[in-house]
Short mmCIF file of C-alpha atoms and ligand atoms in Angstrom, two decimals:
data_model
loop_
_atom_site.label_atom_id
_atom_site.label_comp_id
_atom_site.label_asym_id
_atom_site.label_seq_id
_atom_site.Cartn_x
_atom_site.Cartn_y
_atom_site.Cartn_z
CA UNK A 19 -6.16 4.61 26.77
CA UNK A 20 -7.53 3.14 23.49
CA UNK A 21 -5.90 -0.25 22.91
CA UNK A 22 -5.36 -1.00 19.20
CA UNK A 23 -4.01 -4.09 17.65
CA UNK A 24 -2.77 -3.36 14.11
CA UNK A 25 -2.68 -6.52 11.96
CA UNK A 26 -0.86 -6.30 8.68
CA UNK A 27 0.98 -8.68 6.35
CA UNK A 28 3.74 -6.15 5.73
CA UNK A 29 5.30 -3.63 7.74
CA UNK A 30 8.37 -1.18 7.06
CA UNK A 31 11.11 -1.70 7.96
CA UNK A 32 10.52 -5.53 8.36
CA UNK A 33 8.98 -6.65 5.09
CA UNK A 34 7.66 -4.73 2.20
CA UNK A 35 6.16 -5.16 -1.25
CA UNK A 36 4.11 -1.76 -1.56
CA UNK A 37 2.40 1.07 0.06
CA UNK A 38 0.60 -1.16 2.65
CA UNK A 39 4.04 -1.72 4.38
CA UNK A 40 4.73 2.08 4.48
CA UNK A 41 1.43 2.69 6.09
CA UNK A 42 1.58 -0.11 8.62
CA UNK A 43 5.12 1.00 9.77
CA UNK A 44 4.29 4.76 10.13
CA UNK A 45 0.56 5.11 11.07
CA UNK A 46 1.07 3.28 14.33
CA UNK A 47 3.73 5.86 15.29
CA UNK A 48 1.22 8.77 14.61
CA UNK A 49 -1.38 6.76 16.60
CA UNK A 50 1.00 6.45 19.52
CA UNK A 51 1.72 10.07 19.59
CA UNK A 52 -2.04 10.67 19.85
CA UNK A 53 -2.14 8.57 23.00
CA UNK A 54 -3.03 5.08 21.67
CA UNK A 55 -1.81 1.93 23.06
CA UNK A 56 -0.89 0.52 19.68
CA UNK A 57 0.69 -2.91 18.96
CA UNK A 58 1.45 -4.34 15.50
CA UNK A 59 1.28 -7.93 14.45
CA UNK A 60 2.76 -9.29 11.20
CA UNK A 61 4.17 -12.61 9.90
CA UNK A 62 7.81 -13.67 10.48
CA UNK A 63 8.96 -14.00 6.96
CA UNK A 64 12.46 -15.26 6.13
CA UNK A 65 13.84 -11.67 5.65
CA UNK A 66 12.52 -10.70 9.19
CA UNK A 67 15.62 -12.54 10.46
CA UNK A 68 17.72 -9.65 9.05
CA UNK A 69 15.28 -6.78 9.36
CA UNK A 70 14.40 -7.47 13.07
CA UNK A 71 17.63 -8.66 14.42
CA UNK A 72 16.70 -7.66 17.90
CA UNK A 73 13.75 -9.60 19.15
CA UNK A 74 12.69 -11.69 22.05
CA UNK A 75 10.43 -14.78 22.28
CA UNK A 76 6.99 -13.76 23.57
CA UNK A 77 4.94 -16.74 23.27
CA UNK A 78 5.57 -20.38 22.29
CA UNK A 79 3.69 -23.22 20.50
CA UNK A 80 0.40 -21.48 20.14
CA UNK A 81 -2.05 -24.04 18.67
CA UNK A 82 -3.88 -23.18 15.57
CA UNK A 83 -6.28 -25.50 14.05
CA UNK A 84 -6.56 -25.39 10.21
CA UNK A 85 -9.02 -27.90 9.16
CA UNK A 86 -8.15 -31.10 10.93
CA UNK A 87 -4.60 -30.18 11.38
CA UNK A 88 -3.00 -28.25 14.34
CA UNK A 89 -0.11 -25.99 13.50
CA UNK A 90 2.11 -24.39 16.02
CA UNK A 91 3.10 -20.85 16.12
CA UNK A 92 5.75 -18.92 18.11
CA UNK A 93 5.52 -15.24 18.48
CA UNK A 94 8.45 -12.92 18.75
CA UNK A 95 8.36 -9.33 19.85
CA UNK A 96 10.43 -6.48 18.40
CA UNK A 97 9.38 -2.82 18.13
CA UNK A 98 8.80 0.05 15.74
CA UNK A 99 9.62 2.99 17.97
CA UNK A 100 11.00 1.92 21.38
CA UNK A 101 7.43 1.97 22.71
CA UNK A 102 5.44 0.17 19.84
CA UNK A 103 5.55 -3.60 20.10
CA UNK A 104 5.70 -5.42 16.84
CA UNK A 105 4.77 -9.14 17.17
CA UNK A 106 6.12 -11.44 14.60
CA UNK A 107 4.16 -14.68 14.04
CA UNK A 108 6.47 -17.50 13.16
CA UNK A 109 5.59 -20.73 11.61
CA UNK A 110 8.43 -21.79 9.24
CA UNK A 111 6.18 -24.01 7.30
CA UNK A 112 4.18 -20.94 6.09
CA UNK A 113 6.51 -18.03 6.32
CA UNK A 114 10.05 -19.02 6.02
CA UNK A 115 10.19 -18.08 2.33
CA UNK A 116 11.97 -15.65 0.13
CA UNK A 117 8.76 -13.77 -0.88
CA UNK A 118 5.76 -12.53 0.98
CA UNK A 119 2.86 -13.80 -1.23
CA UNK A 120 4.36 -15.66 -4.16
CA UNK A 121 6.93 -15.65 -6.98
CA UNK A 122 6.87 -14.21 -10.55
CA UNK A 123 5.13 -17.46 -11.40
CA UNK A 124 2.14 -16.71 -9.29
CA UNK A 125 0.81 -16.84 -5.72
CA UNK A 126 1.83 -19.34 -3.17
CA UNK A 127 -0.55 -22.26 -3.39
CA UNK A 128 -1.25 -22.35 0.40
CA UNK A 129 -1.90 -18.62 0.83
CA UNK A 130 -5.26 -19.42 2.43
CA UNK A 131 -3.75 -21.52 5.09
CA UNK A 132 -0.90 -19.05 5.67
CA UNK A 133 -3.22 -16.25 6.39
CA UNK A 134 -5.89 -18.27 8.21
CA UNK A 135 -3.03 -19.25 10.38
CA UNK A 136 -1.89 -15.61 10.76
CA UNK A 137 -5.30 -14.20 11.54
CA UNK A 138 -6.12 -16.80 14.13
CA UNK A 139 -2.78 -16.52 15.74
CA UNK A 140 -3.32 -12.75 16.22
CA UNK A 141 -6.42 -13.65 18.16
CA UNK A 142 -4.85 -16.32 20.12
CA UNK A 143 -1.97 -14.17 21.05
CA UNK A 144 -4.31 -11.56 22.71
CA UNK A 145 -5.84 -14.29 24.77
CA UNK A 146 -2.44 -15.71 25.77
CA UNK A 147 -0.98 -12.25 26.56
CA UNK A 148 -4.34 -11.06 28.20
CA UNK A 149 -4.51 -8.20 25.78
CA UNK A 150 -8.08 -7.05 25.26
CA UNK A 151 -7.94 -4.77 22.27
CA UNK A 152 -10.72 -2.06 21.85
CA UNK A 153 -9.99 -2.05 18.14
CA UNK A 154 -8.45 -4.48 15.76
CA UNK A 155 -7.33 -2.56 12.71
CA UNK A 156 -7.04 -4.97 9.83
CA UNK A 157 -5.45 -4.28 6.44
CA UNK A 158 -6.21 -5.99 3.12
CA UNK A 159 -7.47 -9.55 2.47
CA UNK A 160 -4.58 -11.26 4.35
CA UNK A 161 -6.20 -10.10 7.68
CA UNK A 162 -9.85 -10.15 6.47
CA UNK A 163 -10.90 -13.18 8.47
CA UNK A 164 -10.38 -11.49 11.76
CA UNK A 165 -13.69 -9.53 11.66
CA UNK A 166 -15.57 -12.70 10.84
CA UNK A 167 -13.64 -14.59 13.80
CA UNK A 168 -14.58 -11.90 16.28
CA UNK A 169 -18.18 -12.07 15.29
CA UNK A 170 -18.26 -15.75 15.48
CA UNK A 171 -16.00 -18.27 17.22
CA UNK A 172 -14.28 -15.65 19.36
CA UNK A 173 -17.39 -13.52 20.13
CA UNK A 174 -18.11 -14.93 23.53
CA UNK A 175 -14.59 -14.72 24.96
CA UNK A 176 -14.40 -11.97 27.59
CA UNK A 177 -11.14 -10.94 25.89
CA UNK A 178 -13.06 -9.71 22.83
CA UNK A 179 -16.34 -8.59 24.62
CA UNK A 180 -15.67 -5.00 23.68
CA UNK A 181 -13.47 -5.41 20.63
CA UNK A 182 -14.54 -3.70 17.41
CA UNK A 183 -12.85 -4.15 13.99
CA UNK A 184 -11.82 -1.69 11.48
CA UNK A 185 -10.88 -2.94 8.02
CA UNK A 186 -8.78 -0.76 5.65
CA UNK A 187 -8.85 -1.59 1.90
CA UNK A 188 -5.49 -0.78 0.33
CA UNK A 189 -6.31 -2.38 -2.99
CA UNK A 190 -9.63 -4.01 -3.74
CA UNK A 191 -8.33 -5.99 -6.67
CA UNK A 192 -6.47 -8.29 -4.28
CA UNK A 193 -9.40 -10.34 -2.72
CA UNK A 194 -8.05 -13.56 -1.37
CA UNK A 195 -10.39 -15.79 -3.53
CA UNK A 196 -10.19 -19.50 -3.07
CA UNK A 197 -11.99 -22.75 -3.89
CA UNK A 198 -15.05 -23.35 -1.66
CA UNK A 199 -13.45 -26.52 -0.20
CA UNK A 200 -10.91 -24.07 1.50
CA UNK A 201 -13.71 -22.71 3.62
CA UNK A 202 -13.71 -25.60 6.07
CA UNK A 203 -10.03 -24.77 6.88
CA UNK A 204 -11.18 -21.49 8.33
CA UNK A 205 -13.04 -23.12 11.28
CA UNK A 206 -16.01 -20.65 10.85
CA UNK A 207 -19.51 -21.91 11.37
CA UNK A 208 -21.02 -23.52 8.15
CA UNK A 209 -23.69 -20.90 7.81
CA UNK A 210 -20.92 -18.20 7.24
CA UNK A 211 -20.53 -19.70 3.72
CA UNK A 212 -23.46 -18.04 2.07
CA UNK A 213 -24.11 -14.93 0.02
CA UNK A 214 -24.19 -12.92 3.34
CA UNK A 215 -21.01 -14.37 4.32
CA UNK A 216 -17.86 -15.37 2.62
CA UNK A 217 -19.43 -17.05 -0.46
CA UNK A 218 -18.73 -15.23 -3.81
CA UNK A 219 -20.04 -16.97 -6.88
CA UNK A 220 -19.39 -20.35 -5.37
CA UNK A 221 -15.91 -19.50 -4.18
CA UNK A 222 -14.62 -18.32 -0.82
CA UNK A 223 -13.67 -14.73 -0.63
CA UNK A 224 -11.83 -13.41 2.36
CA UNK A 225 -12.04 -9.77 1.39
CA UNK A 226 -15.79 -10.18 1.32
CA UNK A 227 -15.62 -11.66 4.97
CA UNK A 228 -14.01 -8.28 5.93
CA UNK A 229 -16.52 -6.25 4.09
CA UNK A 230 -19.40 -8.01 5.65
CA UNK A 231 -18.25 -8.41 9.28
CA UNK A 232 -16.05 -5.41 10.09
CA UNK A 233 -17.67 -2.67 12.17
CA UNK A 234 -16.11 0.08 10.11
CA UNK A 235 -14.51 -0.04 6.63
CA UNK A 236 -12.01 2.52 5.38
CA UNK A 237 -9.93 2.93 2.30
CA UNK A 238 -6.92 5.18 1.50
CA UNK A 239 -8.46 8.13 -0.16
CA UNK A 240 -11.79 9.79 -0.54
CA UNK A 241 -12.05 9.51 -4.24
CA UNK A 242 -11.20 5.68 -4.11
CA UNK A 243 -13.83 5.31 -1.57
CA UNK A 244 -16.45 6.62 -4.11
CA UNK A 245 -14.84 4.77 -6.98
CA UNK A 246 -15.00 1.39 -5.41
CA UNK A 247 -18.74 1.79 -5.08
CA UNK A 248 -18.92 1.55 -8.92
CA UNK A 249 -18.69 -1.53 -11.18
CA UNK A 250 -15.68 0.09 -12.92
CA UNK A 251 -13.52 0.07 -9.76
CA UNK A 252 -15.29 -2.25 -7.33
CA UNK A 253 -13.96 -5.68 -8.61
CA UNK A 254 -17.37 -7.19 -7.80
CA UNK A 255 -17.53 -5.71 -4.35
CA UNK A 256 -19.35 -2.53 -5.28
CA UNK A 257 -22.82 -3.88 -4.15
CA UNK A 258 -21.56 -4.74 -0.75
CA UNK A 259 -19.79 -1.41 -0.55
CA UNK A 260 -22.77 0.46 -1.57
CA UNK A 261 -24.85 -1.30 1.09
CA UNK A 262 -22.24 -0.36 3.70
CA UNK A 263 -21.63 3.07 2.51
CA UNK A 264 -22.59 4.58 5.86
CA UNK A 265 -19.70 2.71 7.42
CA UNK A 266 -17.23 3.39 4.66
CA UNK A 267 -14.68 6.23 4.83
CA UNK A 268 -11.84 7.51 2.83
CA UNK A 269 -8.80 8.61 4.84
CA UNK A 270 -5.77 9.61 2.81
CA UNK A 271 -2.37 8.03 3.70
CA UNK A 272 0.26 10.22 5.21
CA UNK A 273 3.89 9.85 4.57
CA UNK A 274 6.83 9.51 6.66
CA UNK A 275 8.89 12.68 6.10
CA UNK A 276 11.70 11.45 8.33
CA UNK A 277 12.32 8.94 5.60
CA UNK A 278 11.17 10.85 2.50
CA UNK A 279 12.71 14.34 2.67
CA UNK A 280 15.44 15.73 0.45
CA UNK A 281 16.75 17.84 3.44
CA UNK A 282 17.82 14.75 5.23
CA UNK A 283 17.61 11.72 2.90
CA UNK A 284 20.54 9.39 3.71
CA UNK A 285 20.44 7.71 0.29
CA UNK A 286 20.92 10.75 -2.09
CA UNK A 287 24.04 12.57 -3.37
CA UNK A 288 23.28 15.95 -2.03
CA UNK A 289 20.71 17.47 0.41
CA UNK A 290 18.59 20.15 -0.91
CA UNK A 291 15.50 22.16 0.07
CA UNK A 292 13.38 24.99 -1.25
CA UNK A 293 15.97 27.52 -0.29
CA UNK A 294 18.82 25.49 -1.62
CA UNK A 295 17.23 24.11 -4.78
CA UNK A 296 20.08 24.23 -7.17
CA UNK A 297 21.68 21.12 -5.22
CA UNK A 298 18.91 18.88 -6.76
CA UNK A 299 21.19 18.99 -9.98
CA UNK A 300 23.80 16.97 -7.93
CA UNK A 301 21.20 14.27 -7.37
CA UNK A 302 20.37 14.26 -11.03
CA UNK A 303 23.92 13.83 -12.06
CA UNK A 304 24.31 11.09 -9.57
CA UNK A 305 21.31 9.21 -10.77
CA UNK A 306 22.44 9.47 -14.52
CA UNK A 307 25.75 7.91 -13.30
CA UNK A 308 23.77 5.21 -11.52
CA UNK A 309 22.08 4.30 -14.79
CA UNK A 310 25.23 4.87 -16.82
CA UNK A 311 23.33 7.38 -19.02
CA UNK A 312 25.30 10.03 -20.91
CA UNK A 313 26.13 13.40 -19.27
CA UNK A 314 24.31 15.31 -22.16
CA UNK A 315 21.06 14.41 -20.23
CA UNK A 316 22.17 16.51 -17.31
CA UNK A 317 20.38 19.59 -18.92
CA UNK A 318 17.42 17.68 -20.31
CA UNK A 319 14.10 16.96 -18.53
CA UNK A 320 14.39 13.56 -16.83
CA UNK A 321 11.17 11.51 -16.19
CA UNK A 322 11.09 8.67 -13.71
CA UNK A 323 8.99 5.74 -12.65
CA UNK A 324 9.16 3.65 -9.47
CA UNK A 325 6.61 1.03 -9.33
CA UNK A 326 5.32 -2.51 -8.93
CA UNK A 327 4.89 -3.55 -12.66
CA UNK A 328 1.31 -4.48 -12.68
CA UNK A 329 -1.60 -3.67 -15.07
CA UNK A 330 -3.16 -1.33 -12.47
CA UNK A 331 -0.32 1.12 -13.01
CA UNK A 332 -1.08 2.11 -16.58
CA UNK A 333 1.94 0.89 -18.28
CA UNK A 334 0.12 -0.22 -21.37
CA UNK A 335 -0.46 3.52 -22.06
CA UNK A 336 3.23 4.32 -21.61
CA UNK A 337 4.12 1.43 -23.86
CA UNK A 338 2.02 2.78 -26.67
CA UNK A 339 3.66 6.16 -26.60
CA UNK A 340 7.23 5.12 -25.84
CA UNK A 341 8.62 5.66 -29.34
CA UNK A 342 6.94 9.09 -29.68
CA UNK A 343 8.24 10.05 -26.11
CA UNK A 344 11.64 8.96 -26.97
CA UNK A 345 11.78 11.17 -30.19
CA UNK A 346 11.63 14.01 -27.74
CA UNK A 347 14.83 15.55 -26.11
CA UNK A 348 14.28 13.86 -22.69
CA UNK A 349 15.69 11.02 -20.45
CA UNK A 350 13.71 8.41 -18.76
CA UNK A 351 14.49 6.00 -15.79
CA UNK A 352 12.52 3.35 -14.38
CA UNK A 353 12.74 0.96 -11.44
CA UNK A 354 10.24 -1.73 -10.90
CA UNK A 355 9.50 -5.36 -10.54
CA UNK A 356 6.32 -7.41 -11.15
CA UNK A 357 4.78 -9.04 -14.12
CA UNK A 358 7.21 -10.68 -16.62
CA UNK A 359 5.51 -9.06 -19.63
CA UNK A 360 6.47 -5.60 -18.16
CA UNK A 361 9.95 -6.63 -17.46
CA UNK A 362 10.37 -7.75 -21.09
CA UNK A 363 8.61 -4.58 -22.41
CA UNK A 364 10.85 -2.20 -20.61
CA UNK A 365 14.00 -4.09 -21.04
CA UNK A 366 13.31 -4.05 -24.90
CA UNK A 367 12.79 -0.24 -24.64
CA UNK A 368 16.01 0.10 -22.54
CA UNK A 369 17.95 -1.67 -25.36
CA UNK A 370 16.29 0.33 -28.03
CA UNK A 371 17.12 3.58 -26.53
CA UNK A 372 20.23 3.04 -24.49
CA UNK A 373 21.37 6.78 -24.67
CA UNK A 374 18.12 8.03 -23.09
CA UNK A 375 16.52 5.22 -21.22
CA UNK A 376 17.72 3.55 -17.97
CA UNK A 377 15.82 0.48 -16.86
CA UNK A 378 16.32 -1.31 -13.51
CA UNK A 379 14.14 -4.46 -12.95
CA UNK A 380 14.16 -5.21 -9.22
CA UNK A 381 13.40 -3.73 -5.81
CA UNK A 382 15.79 -1.28 -4.49
CA UNK A 383 14.93 1.27 -1.75
CA UNK A 384 18.17 3.30 -2.24
CA UNK A 385 17.62 3.66 -5.96
CA UNK A 386 14.08 4.58 -5.27
CA UNK A 387 15.25 7.58 -3.16
CA UNK A 388 17.81 8.56 -5.81
CA UNK A 389 15.00 8.58 -8.40
CA UNK A 390 12.77 10.75 -6.35
CA UNK A 391 15.63 13.24 -5.89
CA UNK A 392 17.25 13.05 -9.27
CA UNK A 393 14.29 13.29 -11.69
CA UNK A 394 12.44 16.40 -12.81
CA UNK A 395 9.11 14.71 -13.41
CA UNK A 396 7.48 11.56 -11.98
CA UNK A 397 5.16 9.44 -13.99
CA UNK A 398 2.04 7.77 -12.55
CA UNK A 399 -0.52 7.15 -15.32
CA UNK A 400 -2.54 4.53 -13.14
CA UNK A 401 -5.66 2.88 -14.32
CA UNK A 402 -6.58 2.95 -10.65
CA UNK A 403 -4.67 4.04 -7.60
CA UNK A 404 -6.11 3.72 -4.12
CA UNK A 405 -3.89 6.27 -2.73
CA UNK A 406 -0.36 6.13 -4.17
CA UNK A 407 2.64 7.19 -2.27
CA UNK A 408 5.27 8.00 -4.77
CA UNK A 409 3.42 11.09 -6.19
CA UNK A 410 3.35 12.36 -2.57
CA UNK A 411 7.08 11.58 -2.10
CA UNK A 412 7.84 13.34 -5.45
CA UNK A 413 6.04 16.47 -4.29
CA UNK A 414 8.43 16.83 -1.41
CA UNK A 415 11.41 16.25 -3.76
CA UNK A 416 10.19 18.96 -6.23
CA UNK A 417 9.91 16.09 -8.67
CA UNK A 418 6.64 17.14 -10.51
CA UNK A 419 4.08 14.33 -10.67
CA UNK A 420 2.29 13.62 -13.86
CA UNK A 421 -0.67 11.51 -12.98
CA UNK A 422 -4.10 10.27 -14.07
CA UNK A 423 -6.95 11.69 -12.21
CA UNK A 424 -7.96 8.60 -10.22
CA UNK A 425 -8.17 7.59 -6.44
CA UNK A 426 -5.56 9.19 -4.31
CA UNK A 427 -3.81 10.63 -7.39
CA UNK A 428 -6.62 12.82 -7.92
CA UNK A 429 -7.02 13.75 -4.26
CA UNK A 430 -3.29 14.67 -3.86
CA UNK A 431 -2.42 16.39 -7.07
CA UNK A 432 -4.02 19.57 -8.47
CA UNK A 433 -3.60 20.24 -12.16
CA UNK A 434 -1.33 22.94 -13.24
CA UNK A 435 -3.13 25.95 -14.57
CA UNK A 436 -1.07 27.57 -17.33
CA UNK A 437 -2.87 30.92 -17.09
CA UNK A 438 -2.94 31.41 -13.35
CA UNK A 439 0.40 29.52 -12.68
CA UNK A 440 -1.14 27.37 -9.87
CA UNK A 441 -1.20 23.58 -9.27
CA UNK A 442 1.10 20.82 -8.03
CA UNK A 443 1.52 18.59 -11.18
CA UNK A 444 -0.06 17.62 -14.40
CA UNK A 445 -3.19 15.50 -14.45
CA UNK A 446 -5.31 13.89 -17.15
CA UNK A 447 -8.81 12.36 -16.93
CA UNK A 448 -9.23 9.84 -19.71
CA UNK A 449 -7.51 6.60 -19.64
CA UNK A 450 -5.78 6.96 -22.93
CA UNK A 451 -2.19 7.13 -24.35
CA UNK A 452 -3.04 10.18 -26.30
CA UNK A 453 -4.08 12.04 -23.15
CA UNK A 454 -0.88 10.85 -21.37
CA UNK A 455 1.28 12.02 -24.09
CA UNK A 456 -0.53 15.37 -24.29
CA UNK A 457 -0.02 15.81 -20.52
CA UNK A 458 3.66 15.00 -20.59
CA UNK A 459 4.03 17.56 -23.35
CA UNK A 460 2.40 20.22 -21.23
CA UNK A 461 4.93 19.50 -18.48
CA UNK A 462 7.74 19.62 -20.91
CA UNK A 463 6.68 22.85 -22.19
CA UNK A 464 6.53 24.47 -18.79
CA UNK A 465 9.98 22.85 -17.94
CA UNK A 466 11.38 25.28 -20.73
CA UNK A 467 10.05 28.34 -18.73
CA UNK A 468 12.68 27.99 -16.04
CA UNK A 469 11.04 30.54 -13.76
CA UNK A 470 7.62 29.06 -13.91
CA UNK A 471 8.95 25.57 -13.51
CA UNK A 472 10.83 26.66 -10.50
CA UNK A 473 7.79 28.29 -8.85
CA UNK A 474 5.91 24.99 -9.59
CA UNK A 475 8.69 22.85 -7.86
CA UNK A 476 8.42 25.07 -4.86
CA UNK A 477 4.73 24.81 -4.80
CA UNK A 478 5.06 21.10 -4.82
CA UNK A 479 7.66 21.10 -2.01
CA UNK A 480 5.33 23.22 0.24
CA UNK A 481 2.74 20.52 0.28
CA UNK A 482 2.32 18.68 3.61
CA UNK A 483 0.92 15.14 3.79
CA UNK A 484 2.24 14.12 7.20
CA UNK A 485 0.28 11.73 9.20
CA UNK A 486 -1.06 13.82 11.96
CA UNK A 487 -4.40 14.88 10.29
CA UNK A 488 -5.02 11.37 8.99
CA UNK A 489 -4.18 9.65 12.36
CA UNK A 490 -6.73 12.00 13.97
CA UNK A 491 -9.34 10.76 11.47
CA UNK A 492 -8.65 7.14 12.39
CA UNK A 493 -8.95 8.05 16.03
CA UNK A 494 -12.29 9.41 15.40
CA UNK A 495 -13.42 6.24 13.52
CA UNK A 496 -12.06 4.18 16.33
CA UNK A 497 -14.14 5.90 18.82
CA UNK A 498 -17.14 5.69 16.45
CA UNK A 499 -16.58 2.01 16.13
CA UNK A 500 -16.43 1.53 19.97
CA UNK A 501 -19.81 3.18 20.32
CA UNK A 502 -21.43 0.90 18.02
CA UNK A 503 -23.93 -1.46 19.51
CA UNK A 504 -22.98 -5.14 19.71
CA UNK A 505 -25.24 -6.93 17.33
CA UNK A 506 -27.20 -9.87 18.48
CA UNK A 507 -25.98 -13.40 17.86
CA UNK A 508 -26.40 -14.61 14.27
CA UNK A 509 -27.58 -11.02 13.10
CA UNK A 510 -24.50 -10.30 11.07
CA UNK A 511 -24.89 -13.33 8.73
CA UNK A 512 -28.39 -12.13 7.90
CA UNK A 513 -27.20 -8.54 7.17
P1 LIG B 17 1.49 0.15 -4.30
O1 LIG B 17 1.15 -0.02 -2.89
O2 LIG B 17 0.23 0.04 -5.20
O3 LIG B 17 2.58 -0.65 -4.80
P2 LIG B 17 2.08 2.96 -3.60
O4 LIG B 17 2.60 4.06 -4.42
O5 LIG B 17 1.07 3.10 -2.72
O6 LIG B 17 1.87 1.66 -4.61
O7 LIG B 17 3.45 2.38 -2.77
C1 LIG B 17 4.59 1.91 -3.41
C2 LIG B 17 5.72 1.92 -2.46
O8 LIG B 17 6.76 0.91 -2.83
C3 LIG B 17 6.47 3.24 -2.45
O9 LIG B 17 7.11 3.38 -1.20
C4 LIG B 17 7.54 2.87 -3.53
O10 LIG B 17 8.62 3.76 -3.35
C5 LIG B 17 7.86 1.43 -3.18
N1 LIG B 17 8.31 0.69 -4.39
C6 LIG B 17 7.44 0.17 -5.37
N2 LIG B 17 8.36 -0.50 -6.33
C7 LIG B 17 9.52 -0.42 -5.79
C8 LIG B 17 10.79 -0.89 -6.26
N3 LIG B 17 10.87 -1.63 -7.36
N4 LIG B 17 12.05 -0.62 -5.52
C9 LIG B 17 11.82 0.13 -4.56
N5 LIG B 17 10.77 0.64 -3.87
C10 LIG B 17 9.55 0.39 -4.69
#
């Protein structure tokens, strides 16, 4: 049986800021059903007290050196499905905080120490519990040191003699970039701080460690795997990724239809399906109530957004057209949290158009479900989007996605063809507000043709992005990684 340790800094239902958590909480379940012995490891943040009330102590006082200091970690065990262990790495000094990575003011200043600690603790736990993983599947920079550790200070341990690493990029813009002095805290050999190692223009880059030392690299859509090899999307990593293109794969994220399905969604006002579509209207009315928007919007097209409010998501485009958009006979609701400038922007828009616009700044899973169910259209004009999950959820809810043709948005949504009546959404190429407005207007025009709109909704709802196929692809990559020849000592720093 293939043994996989799945290392992630966020996992639903325990802690979440974005799509990474959805993937980390659902892909392991699909891998398990394909016969994998999969175990998940994540930090024990403050909120985990509540989200994992049933847990038992697995290991105590694991010693982790960070620079000259020794920190102690306890590891608790809970589970995802009854048979998928989730290891929670506890060190209150690092993780007993309200947020995962930082506050609205910025990242926590000791993020390097926090995730050096987490990464090493994952490996030490394997040793302590005598778990010899075939694969350690790492996600994003927070776990990016693990591949470097496996190739260096942990390489001669029998525990890891056969271990291969797979690293998944969920968003290449987040890189774990720190001052070079931080390097000595990692405990890696000094010669790992060079251009073929962790050094990036005089700084230490943890993402780069992952890209240099993992055996296989994946990202979350085929299109994004191509985009990140270009300077426009690679955020400085395009050269490395091009040099590793034979080891780079794009596998689309699946979604958890047990959680995101209008036929069984526990958060929405009425259940509906393709054969009982009219009940979606109840969800719309409930959503309008939720936002205290007037009843006259019940018969108007309602557009929705659920998002981290970050530059990546294309809100500058939306801001530019908001006045024009609001001159149309529509409603608009938004749920999001992130950068202060977007909080201010959307709150101002909300005040300007109180009869048409509902704004909720914050994180609210229940409301996210209500928006998916209650809206007619879902907006994702992202500048870049590695995979994107909300457009896929939207499909299932018959909430027609309007997206920019980038990354996973391009791979999952096909543009509506007005002549043939085919497609699963509305898509624009060029990153411009004019294109966005034009595309929204195309959608609004079709909305008026009730029959055509309904057919489009049904076509959306018929799409299937469940995990099975993607999990199979990961299994194939795991097998590929296992077959890779172990490189000779020192070879990888010369890569
Ligand atoms: P990203 O990972 O870049 O944030 P994704 O579309 O991949 O974007 O995933 C976002 C996930 O986070 C979705 O499950 C979405 O519903 C959820 N989400 C984002 N913002 C909020 C919010 N303010 N409240 C509730 N859920 C949110």
